[in-house]
CSV table of C-alpha atoms and ligand atoms in Angstrom, one decimal:
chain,number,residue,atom,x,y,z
A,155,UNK,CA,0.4,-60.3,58.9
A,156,UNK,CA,0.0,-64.3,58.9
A,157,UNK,CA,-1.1,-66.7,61.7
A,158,UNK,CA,-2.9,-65.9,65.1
A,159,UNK,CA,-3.0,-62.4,66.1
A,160,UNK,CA,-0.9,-61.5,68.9
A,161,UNK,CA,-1.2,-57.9,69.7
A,162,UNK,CA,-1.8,-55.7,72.7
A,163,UNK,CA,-4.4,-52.5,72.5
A,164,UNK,CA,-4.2,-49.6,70.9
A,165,UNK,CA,-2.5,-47.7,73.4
A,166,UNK,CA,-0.4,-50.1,74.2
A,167,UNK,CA,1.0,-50.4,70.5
A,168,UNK,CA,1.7,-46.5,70.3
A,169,UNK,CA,3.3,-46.1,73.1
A,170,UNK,CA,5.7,-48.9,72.4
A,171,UNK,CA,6.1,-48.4,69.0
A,172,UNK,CA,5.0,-44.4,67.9
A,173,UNK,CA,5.7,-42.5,70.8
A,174,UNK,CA,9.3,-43.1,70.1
A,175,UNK,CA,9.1,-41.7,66.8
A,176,UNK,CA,7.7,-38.1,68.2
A,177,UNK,CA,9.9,-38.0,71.3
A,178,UNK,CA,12.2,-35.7,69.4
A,179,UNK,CA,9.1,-33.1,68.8
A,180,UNK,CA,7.6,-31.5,71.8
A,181,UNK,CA,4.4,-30.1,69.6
A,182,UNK,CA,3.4,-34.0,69.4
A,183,UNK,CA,2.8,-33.6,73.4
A,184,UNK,CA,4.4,-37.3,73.4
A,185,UNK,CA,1.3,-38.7,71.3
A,186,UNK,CA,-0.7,-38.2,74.5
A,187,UNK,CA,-2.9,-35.6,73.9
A,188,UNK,CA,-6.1,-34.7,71.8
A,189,UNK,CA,-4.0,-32.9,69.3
A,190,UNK,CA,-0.7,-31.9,67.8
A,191,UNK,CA,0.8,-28.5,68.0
A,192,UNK,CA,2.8,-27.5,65.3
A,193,UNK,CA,4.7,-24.4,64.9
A,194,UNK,CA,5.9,-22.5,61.7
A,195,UNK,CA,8.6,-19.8,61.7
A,196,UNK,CA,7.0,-16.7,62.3
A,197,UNK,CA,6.0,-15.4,58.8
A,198,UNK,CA,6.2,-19.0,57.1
A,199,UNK,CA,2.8,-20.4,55.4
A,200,UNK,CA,2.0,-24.2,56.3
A,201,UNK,CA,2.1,-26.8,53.6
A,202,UNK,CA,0.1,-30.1,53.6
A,203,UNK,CA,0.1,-33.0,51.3
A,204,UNK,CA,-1.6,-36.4,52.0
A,205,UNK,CA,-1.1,-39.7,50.5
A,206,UNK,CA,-3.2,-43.1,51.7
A,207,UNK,CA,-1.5,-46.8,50.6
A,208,UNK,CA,-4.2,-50.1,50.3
A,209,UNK,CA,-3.0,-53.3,50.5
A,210,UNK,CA,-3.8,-55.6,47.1
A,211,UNK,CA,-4.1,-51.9,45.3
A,212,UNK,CA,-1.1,-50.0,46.4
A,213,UNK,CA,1.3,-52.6,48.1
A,214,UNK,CA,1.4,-56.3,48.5
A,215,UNK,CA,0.5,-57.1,52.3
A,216,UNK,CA,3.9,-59.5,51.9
A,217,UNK,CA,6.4,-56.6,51.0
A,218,UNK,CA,8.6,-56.1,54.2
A,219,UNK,CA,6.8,-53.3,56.1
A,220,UNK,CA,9.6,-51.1,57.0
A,221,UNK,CA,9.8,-50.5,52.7
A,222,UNK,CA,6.1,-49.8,52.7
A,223,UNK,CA,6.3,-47.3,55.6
A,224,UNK,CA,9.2,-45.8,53.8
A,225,UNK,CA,7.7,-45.6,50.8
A,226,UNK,CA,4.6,-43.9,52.3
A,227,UNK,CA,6.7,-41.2,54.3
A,228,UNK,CA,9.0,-40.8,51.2
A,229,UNK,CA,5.6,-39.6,48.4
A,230,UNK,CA,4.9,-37.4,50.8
A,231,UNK,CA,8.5,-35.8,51.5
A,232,UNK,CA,8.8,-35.6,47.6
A,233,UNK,CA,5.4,-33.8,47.8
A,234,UNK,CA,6.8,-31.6,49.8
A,235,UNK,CA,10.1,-30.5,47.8
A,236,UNK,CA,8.2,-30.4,44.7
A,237,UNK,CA,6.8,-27.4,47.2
A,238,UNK,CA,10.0,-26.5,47.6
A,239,UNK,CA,9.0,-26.8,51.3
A,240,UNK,CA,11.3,-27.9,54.4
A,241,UNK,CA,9.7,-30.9,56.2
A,242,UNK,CA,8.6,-30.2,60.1
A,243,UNK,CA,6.5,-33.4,60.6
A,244,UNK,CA,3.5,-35.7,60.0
A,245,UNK,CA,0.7,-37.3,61.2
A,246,UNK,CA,-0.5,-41.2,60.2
A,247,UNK,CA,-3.6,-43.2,60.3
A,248,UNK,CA,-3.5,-46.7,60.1
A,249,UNK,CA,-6.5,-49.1,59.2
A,250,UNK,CA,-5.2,-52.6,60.6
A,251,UNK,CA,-6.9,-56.0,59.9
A,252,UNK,CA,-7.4,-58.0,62.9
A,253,UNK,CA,-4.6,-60.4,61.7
A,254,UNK,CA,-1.5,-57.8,62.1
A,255,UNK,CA,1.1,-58.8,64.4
A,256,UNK,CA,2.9,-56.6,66.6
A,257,UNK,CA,6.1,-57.8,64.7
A,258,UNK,CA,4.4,-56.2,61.6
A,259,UNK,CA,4.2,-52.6,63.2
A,260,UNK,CA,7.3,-52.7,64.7
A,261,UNK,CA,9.0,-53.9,61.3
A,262,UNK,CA,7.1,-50.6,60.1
A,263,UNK,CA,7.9,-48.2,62.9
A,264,UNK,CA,11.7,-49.0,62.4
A,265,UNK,CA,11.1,-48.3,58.5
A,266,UNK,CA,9.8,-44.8,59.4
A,267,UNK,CA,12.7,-44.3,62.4
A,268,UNK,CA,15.4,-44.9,59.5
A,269,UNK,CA,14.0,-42.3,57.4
A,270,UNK,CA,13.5,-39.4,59.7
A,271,UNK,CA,16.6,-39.4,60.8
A,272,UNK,CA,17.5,-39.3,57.1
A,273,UNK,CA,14.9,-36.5,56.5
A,274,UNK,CA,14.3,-34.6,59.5
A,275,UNK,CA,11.0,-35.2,59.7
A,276,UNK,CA,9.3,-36.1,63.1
A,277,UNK,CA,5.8,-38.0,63.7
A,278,UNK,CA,3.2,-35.4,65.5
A,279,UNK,CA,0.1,-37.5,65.7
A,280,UNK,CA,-2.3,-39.6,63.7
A,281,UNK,CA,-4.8,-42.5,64.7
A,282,UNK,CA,-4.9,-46.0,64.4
A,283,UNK,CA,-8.0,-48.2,64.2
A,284,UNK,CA,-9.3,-51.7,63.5
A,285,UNK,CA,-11.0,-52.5,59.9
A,286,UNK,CA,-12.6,-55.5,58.7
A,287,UNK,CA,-10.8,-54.5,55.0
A,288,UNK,CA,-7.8,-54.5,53.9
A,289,UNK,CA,-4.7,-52.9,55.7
A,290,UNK,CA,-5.5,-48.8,54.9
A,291,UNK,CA,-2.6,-46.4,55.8
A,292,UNK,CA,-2.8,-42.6,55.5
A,293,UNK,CA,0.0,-40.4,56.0
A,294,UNK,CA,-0.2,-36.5,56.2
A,295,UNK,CA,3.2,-34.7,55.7
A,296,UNK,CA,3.6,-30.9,57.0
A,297,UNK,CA,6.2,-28.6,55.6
A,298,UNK,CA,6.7,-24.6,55.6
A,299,UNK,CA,8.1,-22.7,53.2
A,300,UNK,CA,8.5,-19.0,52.7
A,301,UNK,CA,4.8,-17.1,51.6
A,302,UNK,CA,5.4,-16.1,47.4
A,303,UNK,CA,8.3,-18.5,47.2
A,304,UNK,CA,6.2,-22.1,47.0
A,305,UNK,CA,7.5,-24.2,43.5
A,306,UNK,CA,3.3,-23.9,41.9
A,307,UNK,CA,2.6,-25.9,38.6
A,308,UNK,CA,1.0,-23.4,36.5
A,309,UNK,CA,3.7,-20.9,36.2
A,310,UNK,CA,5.6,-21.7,33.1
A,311,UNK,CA,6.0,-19.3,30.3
A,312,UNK,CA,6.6,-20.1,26.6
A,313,UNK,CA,10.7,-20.1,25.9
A,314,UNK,CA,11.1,-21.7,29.1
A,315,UNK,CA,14.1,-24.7,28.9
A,316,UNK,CA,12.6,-28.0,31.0
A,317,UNK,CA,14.6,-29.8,33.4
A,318,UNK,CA,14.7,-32.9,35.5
A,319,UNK,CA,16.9,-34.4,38.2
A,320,UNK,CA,18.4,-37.6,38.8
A,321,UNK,CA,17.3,-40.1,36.2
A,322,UNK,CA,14.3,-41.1,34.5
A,323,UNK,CA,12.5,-44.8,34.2
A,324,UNK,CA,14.7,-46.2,36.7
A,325,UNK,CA,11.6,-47.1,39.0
A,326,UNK,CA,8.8,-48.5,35.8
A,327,UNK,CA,12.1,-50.8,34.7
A,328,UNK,CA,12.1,-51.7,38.9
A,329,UNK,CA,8.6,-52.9,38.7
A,330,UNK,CA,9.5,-54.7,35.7
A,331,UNK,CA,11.9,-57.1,37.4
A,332,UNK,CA,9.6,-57.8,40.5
A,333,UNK,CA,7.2,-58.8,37.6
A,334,UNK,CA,10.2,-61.6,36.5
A,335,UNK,CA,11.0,-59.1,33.2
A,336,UNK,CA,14.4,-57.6,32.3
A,337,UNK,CA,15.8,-61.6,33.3
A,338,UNK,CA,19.1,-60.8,30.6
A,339,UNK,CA,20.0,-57.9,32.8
A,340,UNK,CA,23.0,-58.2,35.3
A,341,UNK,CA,21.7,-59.2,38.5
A,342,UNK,CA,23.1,-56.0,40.4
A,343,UNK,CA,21.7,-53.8,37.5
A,344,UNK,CA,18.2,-55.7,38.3
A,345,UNK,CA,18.6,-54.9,42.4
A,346,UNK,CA,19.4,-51.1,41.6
A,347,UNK,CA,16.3,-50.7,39.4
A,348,UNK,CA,14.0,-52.5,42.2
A,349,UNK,CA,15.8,-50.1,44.9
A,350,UNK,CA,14.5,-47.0,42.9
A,351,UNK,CA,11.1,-48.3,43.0
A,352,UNK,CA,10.9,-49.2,46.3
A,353,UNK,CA,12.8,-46.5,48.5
A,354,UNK,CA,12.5,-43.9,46.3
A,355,UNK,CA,14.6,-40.4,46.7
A,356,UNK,CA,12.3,-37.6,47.9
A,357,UNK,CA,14.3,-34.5,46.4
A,358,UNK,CA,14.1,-32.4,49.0
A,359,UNK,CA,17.5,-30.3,48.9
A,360,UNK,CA,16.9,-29.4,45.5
A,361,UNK,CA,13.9,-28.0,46.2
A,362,UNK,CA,15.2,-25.6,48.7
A,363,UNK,CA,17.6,-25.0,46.2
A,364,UNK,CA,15.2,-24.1,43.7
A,365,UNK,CA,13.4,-21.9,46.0
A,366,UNK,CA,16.5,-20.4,47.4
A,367,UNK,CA,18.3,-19.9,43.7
A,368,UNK,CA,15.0,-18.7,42.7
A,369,UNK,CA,15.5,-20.9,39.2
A,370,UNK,CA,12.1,-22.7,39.0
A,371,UNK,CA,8.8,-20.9,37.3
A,372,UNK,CA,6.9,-24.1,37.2
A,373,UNK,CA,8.0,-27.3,39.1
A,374,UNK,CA,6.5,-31.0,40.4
A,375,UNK,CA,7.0,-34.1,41.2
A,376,UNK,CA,7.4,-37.0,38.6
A,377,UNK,CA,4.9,-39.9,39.9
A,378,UNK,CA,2.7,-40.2,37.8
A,379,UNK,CA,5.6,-40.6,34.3
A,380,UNK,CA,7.4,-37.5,32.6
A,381,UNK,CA,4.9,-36.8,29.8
A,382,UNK,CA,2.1,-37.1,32.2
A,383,UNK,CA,3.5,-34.8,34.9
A,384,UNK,CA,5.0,-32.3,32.1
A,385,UNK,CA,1.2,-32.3,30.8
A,386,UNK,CA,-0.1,-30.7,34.2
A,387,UNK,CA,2.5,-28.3,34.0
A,388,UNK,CA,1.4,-27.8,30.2
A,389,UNK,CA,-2.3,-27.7,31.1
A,390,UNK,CA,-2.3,-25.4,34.3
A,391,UNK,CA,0.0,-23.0,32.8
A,392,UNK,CA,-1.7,-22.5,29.6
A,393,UNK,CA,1.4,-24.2,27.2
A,394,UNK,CA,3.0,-26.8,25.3
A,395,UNK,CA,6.2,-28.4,25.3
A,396,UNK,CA,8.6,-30.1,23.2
A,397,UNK,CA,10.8,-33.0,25.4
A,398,UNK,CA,14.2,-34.1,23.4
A,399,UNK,CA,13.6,-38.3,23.8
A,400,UNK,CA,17.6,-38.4,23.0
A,401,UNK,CA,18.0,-35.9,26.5
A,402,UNK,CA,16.8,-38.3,28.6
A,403,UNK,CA,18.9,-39.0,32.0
A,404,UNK,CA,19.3,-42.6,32.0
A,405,UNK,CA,21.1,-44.2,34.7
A,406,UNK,CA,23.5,-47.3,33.9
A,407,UNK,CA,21.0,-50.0,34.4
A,408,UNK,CA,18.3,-48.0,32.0
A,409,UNK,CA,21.2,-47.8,29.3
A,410,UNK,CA,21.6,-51.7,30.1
A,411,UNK,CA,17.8,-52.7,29.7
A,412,UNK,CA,17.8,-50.1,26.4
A,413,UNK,CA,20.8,-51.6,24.8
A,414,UNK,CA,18.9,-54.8,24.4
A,415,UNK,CA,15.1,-53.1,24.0
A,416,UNK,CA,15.2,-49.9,22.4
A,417,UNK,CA,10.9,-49.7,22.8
A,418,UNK,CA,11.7,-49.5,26.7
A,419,UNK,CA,12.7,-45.8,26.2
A,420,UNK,CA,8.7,-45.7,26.7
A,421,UNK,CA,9.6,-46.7,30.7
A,422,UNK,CA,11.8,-43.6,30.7
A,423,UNK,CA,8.9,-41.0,29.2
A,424,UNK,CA,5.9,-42.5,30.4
A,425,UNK,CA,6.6,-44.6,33.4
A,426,UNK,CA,5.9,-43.5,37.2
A,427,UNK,CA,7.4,-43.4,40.6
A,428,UNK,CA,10.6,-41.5,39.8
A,429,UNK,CA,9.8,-39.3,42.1
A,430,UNK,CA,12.3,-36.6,40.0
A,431,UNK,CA,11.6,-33.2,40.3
A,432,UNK,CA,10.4,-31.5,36.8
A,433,UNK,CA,10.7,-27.7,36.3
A,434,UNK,CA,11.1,-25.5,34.0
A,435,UNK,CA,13.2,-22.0,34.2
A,436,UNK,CA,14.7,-18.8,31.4
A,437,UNK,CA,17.2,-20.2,29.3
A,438,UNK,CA,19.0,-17.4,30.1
A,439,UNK,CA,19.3,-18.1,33.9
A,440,UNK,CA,22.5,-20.1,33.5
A,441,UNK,CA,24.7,-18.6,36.8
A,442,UNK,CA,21.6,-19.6,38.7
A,443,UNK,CA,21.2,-23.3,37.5
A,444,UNK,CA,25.4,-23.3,38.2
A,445,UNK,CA,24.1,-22.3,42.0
A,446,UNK,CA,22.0,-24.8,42.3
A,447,UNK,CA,24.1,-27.5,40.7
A,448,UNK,CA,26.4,-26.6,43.7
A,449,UNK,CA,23.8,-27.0,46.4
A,450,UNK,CA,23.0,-30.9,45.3
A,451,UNK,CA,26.1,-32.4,44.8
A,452,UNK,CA,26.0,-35.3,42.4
A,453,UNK,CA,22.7,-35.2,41.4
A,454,UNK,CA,22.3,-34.3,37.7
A,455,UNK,CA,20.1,-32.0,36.4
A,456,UNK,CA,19.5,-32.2,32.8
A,457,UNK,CA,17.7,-29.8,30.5
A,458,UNK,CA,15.5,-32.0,28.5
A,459,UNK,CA,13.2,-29.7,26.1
A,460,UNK,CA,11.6,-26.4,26.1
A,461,UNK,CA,8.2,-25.0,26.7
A,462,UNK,CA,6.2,-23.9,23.6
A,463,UNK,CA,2.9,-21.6,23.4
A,464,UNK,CA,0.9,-24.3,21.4
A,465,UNK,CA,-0.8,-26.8,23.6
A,466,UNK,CA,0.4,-29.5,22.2
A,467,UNK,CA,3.2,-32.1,23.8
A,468,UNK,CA,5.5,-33.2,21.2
A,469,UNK,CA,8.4,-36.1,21.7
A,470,UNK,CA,11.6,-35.4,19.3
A,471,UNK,CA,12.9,-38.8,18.3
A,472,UNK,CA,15.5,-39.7,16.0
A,473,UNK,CA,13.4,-40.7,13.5
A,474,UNK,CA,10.9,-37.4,14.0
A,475,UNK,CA,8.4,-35.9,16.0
A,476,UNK,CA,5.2,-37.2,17.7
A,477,UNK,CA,2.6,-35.3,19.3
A,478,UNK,CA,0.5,-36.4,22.0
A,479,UNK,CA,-2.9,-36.0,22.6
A,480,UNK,CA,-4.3,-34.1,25.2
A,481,UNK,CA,-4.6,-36.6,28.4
A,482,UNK,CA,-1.3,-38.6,27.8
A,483,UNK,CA,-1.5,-40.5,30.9
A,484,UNK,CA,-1.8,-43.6,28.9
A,485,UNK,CA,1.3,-43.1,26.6
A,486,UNK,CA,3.4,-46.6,26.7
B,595,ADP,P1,-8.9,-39.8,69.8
B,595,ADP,O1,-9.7,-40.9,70.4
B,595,ADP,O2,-9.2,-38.4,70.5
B,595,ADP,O3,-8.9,-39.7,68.3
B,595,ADP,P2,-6.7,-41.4,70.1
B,595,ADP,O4,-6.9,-42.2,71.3
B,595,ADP,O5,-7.0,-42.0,68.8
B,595,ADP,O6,-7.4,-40.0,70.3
B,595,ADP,O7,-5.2,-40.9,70.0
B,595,ADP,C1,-4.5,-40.5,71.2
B,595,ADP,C2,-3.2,-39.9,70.8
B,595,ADP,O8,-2.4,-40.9,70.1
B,595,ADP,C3,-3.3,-38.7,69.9
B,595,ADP,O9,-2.3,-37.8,70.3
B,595,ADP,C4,-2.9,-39.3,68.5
B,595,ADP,O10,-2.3,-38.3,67.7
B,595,ADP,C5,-2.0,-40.4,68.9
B,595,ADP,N1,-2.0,-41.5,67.8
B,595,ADP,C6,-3.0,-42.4,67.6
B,595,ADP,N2,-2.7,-43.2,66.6
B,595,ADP,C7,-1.5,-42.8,66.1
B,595,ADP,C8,-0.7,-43.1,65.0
B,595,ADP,N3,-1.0,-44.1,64.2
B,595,ADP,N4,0.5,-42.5,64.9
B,595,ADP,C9,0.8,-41.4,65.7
B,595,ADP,N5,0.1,-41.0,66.7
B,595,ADP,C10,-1.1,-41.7,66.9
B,596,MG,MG1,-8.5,-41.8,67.5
């Protein structure tokens, strides 16, 4: 992104650098038509999720590009589980400032090669133009899942258990250390948490799982914090819930950075960019959670509270219970 721009035209730049990326998809028509076909299995609905990254707002313009175009491809993979969708490919628009070097997109296409290969997901399409602002990138995932099956928010139902994968606060602790905090914690602890932030884990087996084990009533992803994201299940389904504080999956380096600040269980129950999935399923549907738990390997998934028919969202510590207003997005 520094010095004297050294760049050839547009076309030039995706065929070099994109066209490589869709060679494995004949619907993207080698990036050199008008358009993108894309085909679902016959009797499969479409899904579509968008997410658009702004340098200064949601990156810095020095992180290494390949972890921003990671990043960017990974939101909208875990879009797509949270969907319980299987990924068929994406489309991307980039906004670049005059000052980006071909080394920068080619830094950025090999982020994006690593991870569909990881993913299966291919690049179909997309469009790339000049802007006098900051550097603007858009990225437009595609899934399909069965019609009736799709993971929806707003289907909870009172007596409902809640449950999360993986662990949670991992990624707000992350952000901590690039800010210079958490400096007592082992420096290997330190690069884990930064890891989660960065590159996170779009979930994207266990929402097959889900779909196929047909365990999850209400589900999403957690990006925006846990008590933030339980609320929209909360709010679109008409409940409550009651989340266990002392339940919480905490990974090593979270136990680490708790040990020595207790408060920073707040990281765990509000932070964002986990990207965990959140559900909630009938107590009672224990053979299917065992299913499940066999599709995903080692990834835990821990039950974590319950839903309630109040509206009210209400923390159990040790030392009692807290409700939260309505709009707990700012809780921390
Ligand atoms: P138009 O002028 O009709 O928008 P473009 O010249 O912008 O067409 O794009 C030509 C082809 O290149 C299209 O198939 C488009 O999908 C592809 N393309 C352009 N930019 C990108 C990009 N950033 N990523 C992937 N494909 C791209
Ligand atoms: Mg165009």
């Amino acid at each position: 992104m520094r010095g004297e721009p050294s760049r050839p035209g547009e076309f030039e730049l995706i065929a070099r650098h994109f066209r490589p990326l869709a060679a494995k998809y004949p619907g993207a028509l080698d990036l050199g038509d008008d358009a993108a076909l894309i085909e679902v299995r016959p009797g499969w609905r479409l899904v579509a999720t968008a997410d658009a990254l702004i340098a200064g707002v949601h990156f810095l313009a020095s992180d290494p590009p390949s972890d921003i175009a990671r990043k960017m491809l990974r939101v909208n993979l875990s879009d797509l589980a949270a969907m319980g969708a299987e990924p068929l490919a994406y489309l991307m628009t980039l906004a670049l400032p005059s000052d980006t070097d071909e080394a920068w997109i080619a830094a950025f296409a090999e982020g994006l090669a690593a991870d569909q290969a990881q993913f299966a997901i291919v690049l179909a399409g997309g469009d790339t133009v000049a802007t006098v602002g900051p550097l603007a990138l858009s990225l437009t995932a595609l899934g399909q899942v069965e019609p009736g099956t799709e993971l929806r928010r707003n289907a909870g139902r009172a007596g409902d258990v809640v449950l999360v994968s993986g662990t949670l606060g991992d990624a707000a602790l992350g952000l901590r250390v690039c800010r210079g905090e958490l400096a007592g914690l082992a420096p290997e602890l330190r690069a884990l948490l930064v890891q989660r932030y960065r590159i996170p884990e779009p979930r994207l087996a266990l929402g097959r799982a889900l779909v196929r084990g047909r365990l999850a009533r209400a589900a999403l992803d957690v990006s925006d914090g846990l008590l933030a994201d339980l609320g929209h299940i909360c709010e679109t389904s008409g409940l409550g819930a009651v989340v266990e504080a002392g339940r919480l999956p905490l990974s090593p380096a979270a136990q680490a950075a708790l040990a020595g600040t207790p408060q920073l269980i707040g990281d765990a129950l509000g932070g964002g960019d986990d990207y965990e999935l959140l559900f909630t399923a009938r107590p009672s549907w224990r053979g299917r959670l065992r299913a499940v738990q066999s599709h995903v390997g080692d990834l835990p998934i821990t039950r974590i509270g319950i839903v309630t028919r109040d509206s009210r969202l209400t923390v159990r510590t040790a030392e009692g219970d807290r409700d939260l207003p309505a709009g707990f997005e700012h809780f921390r």
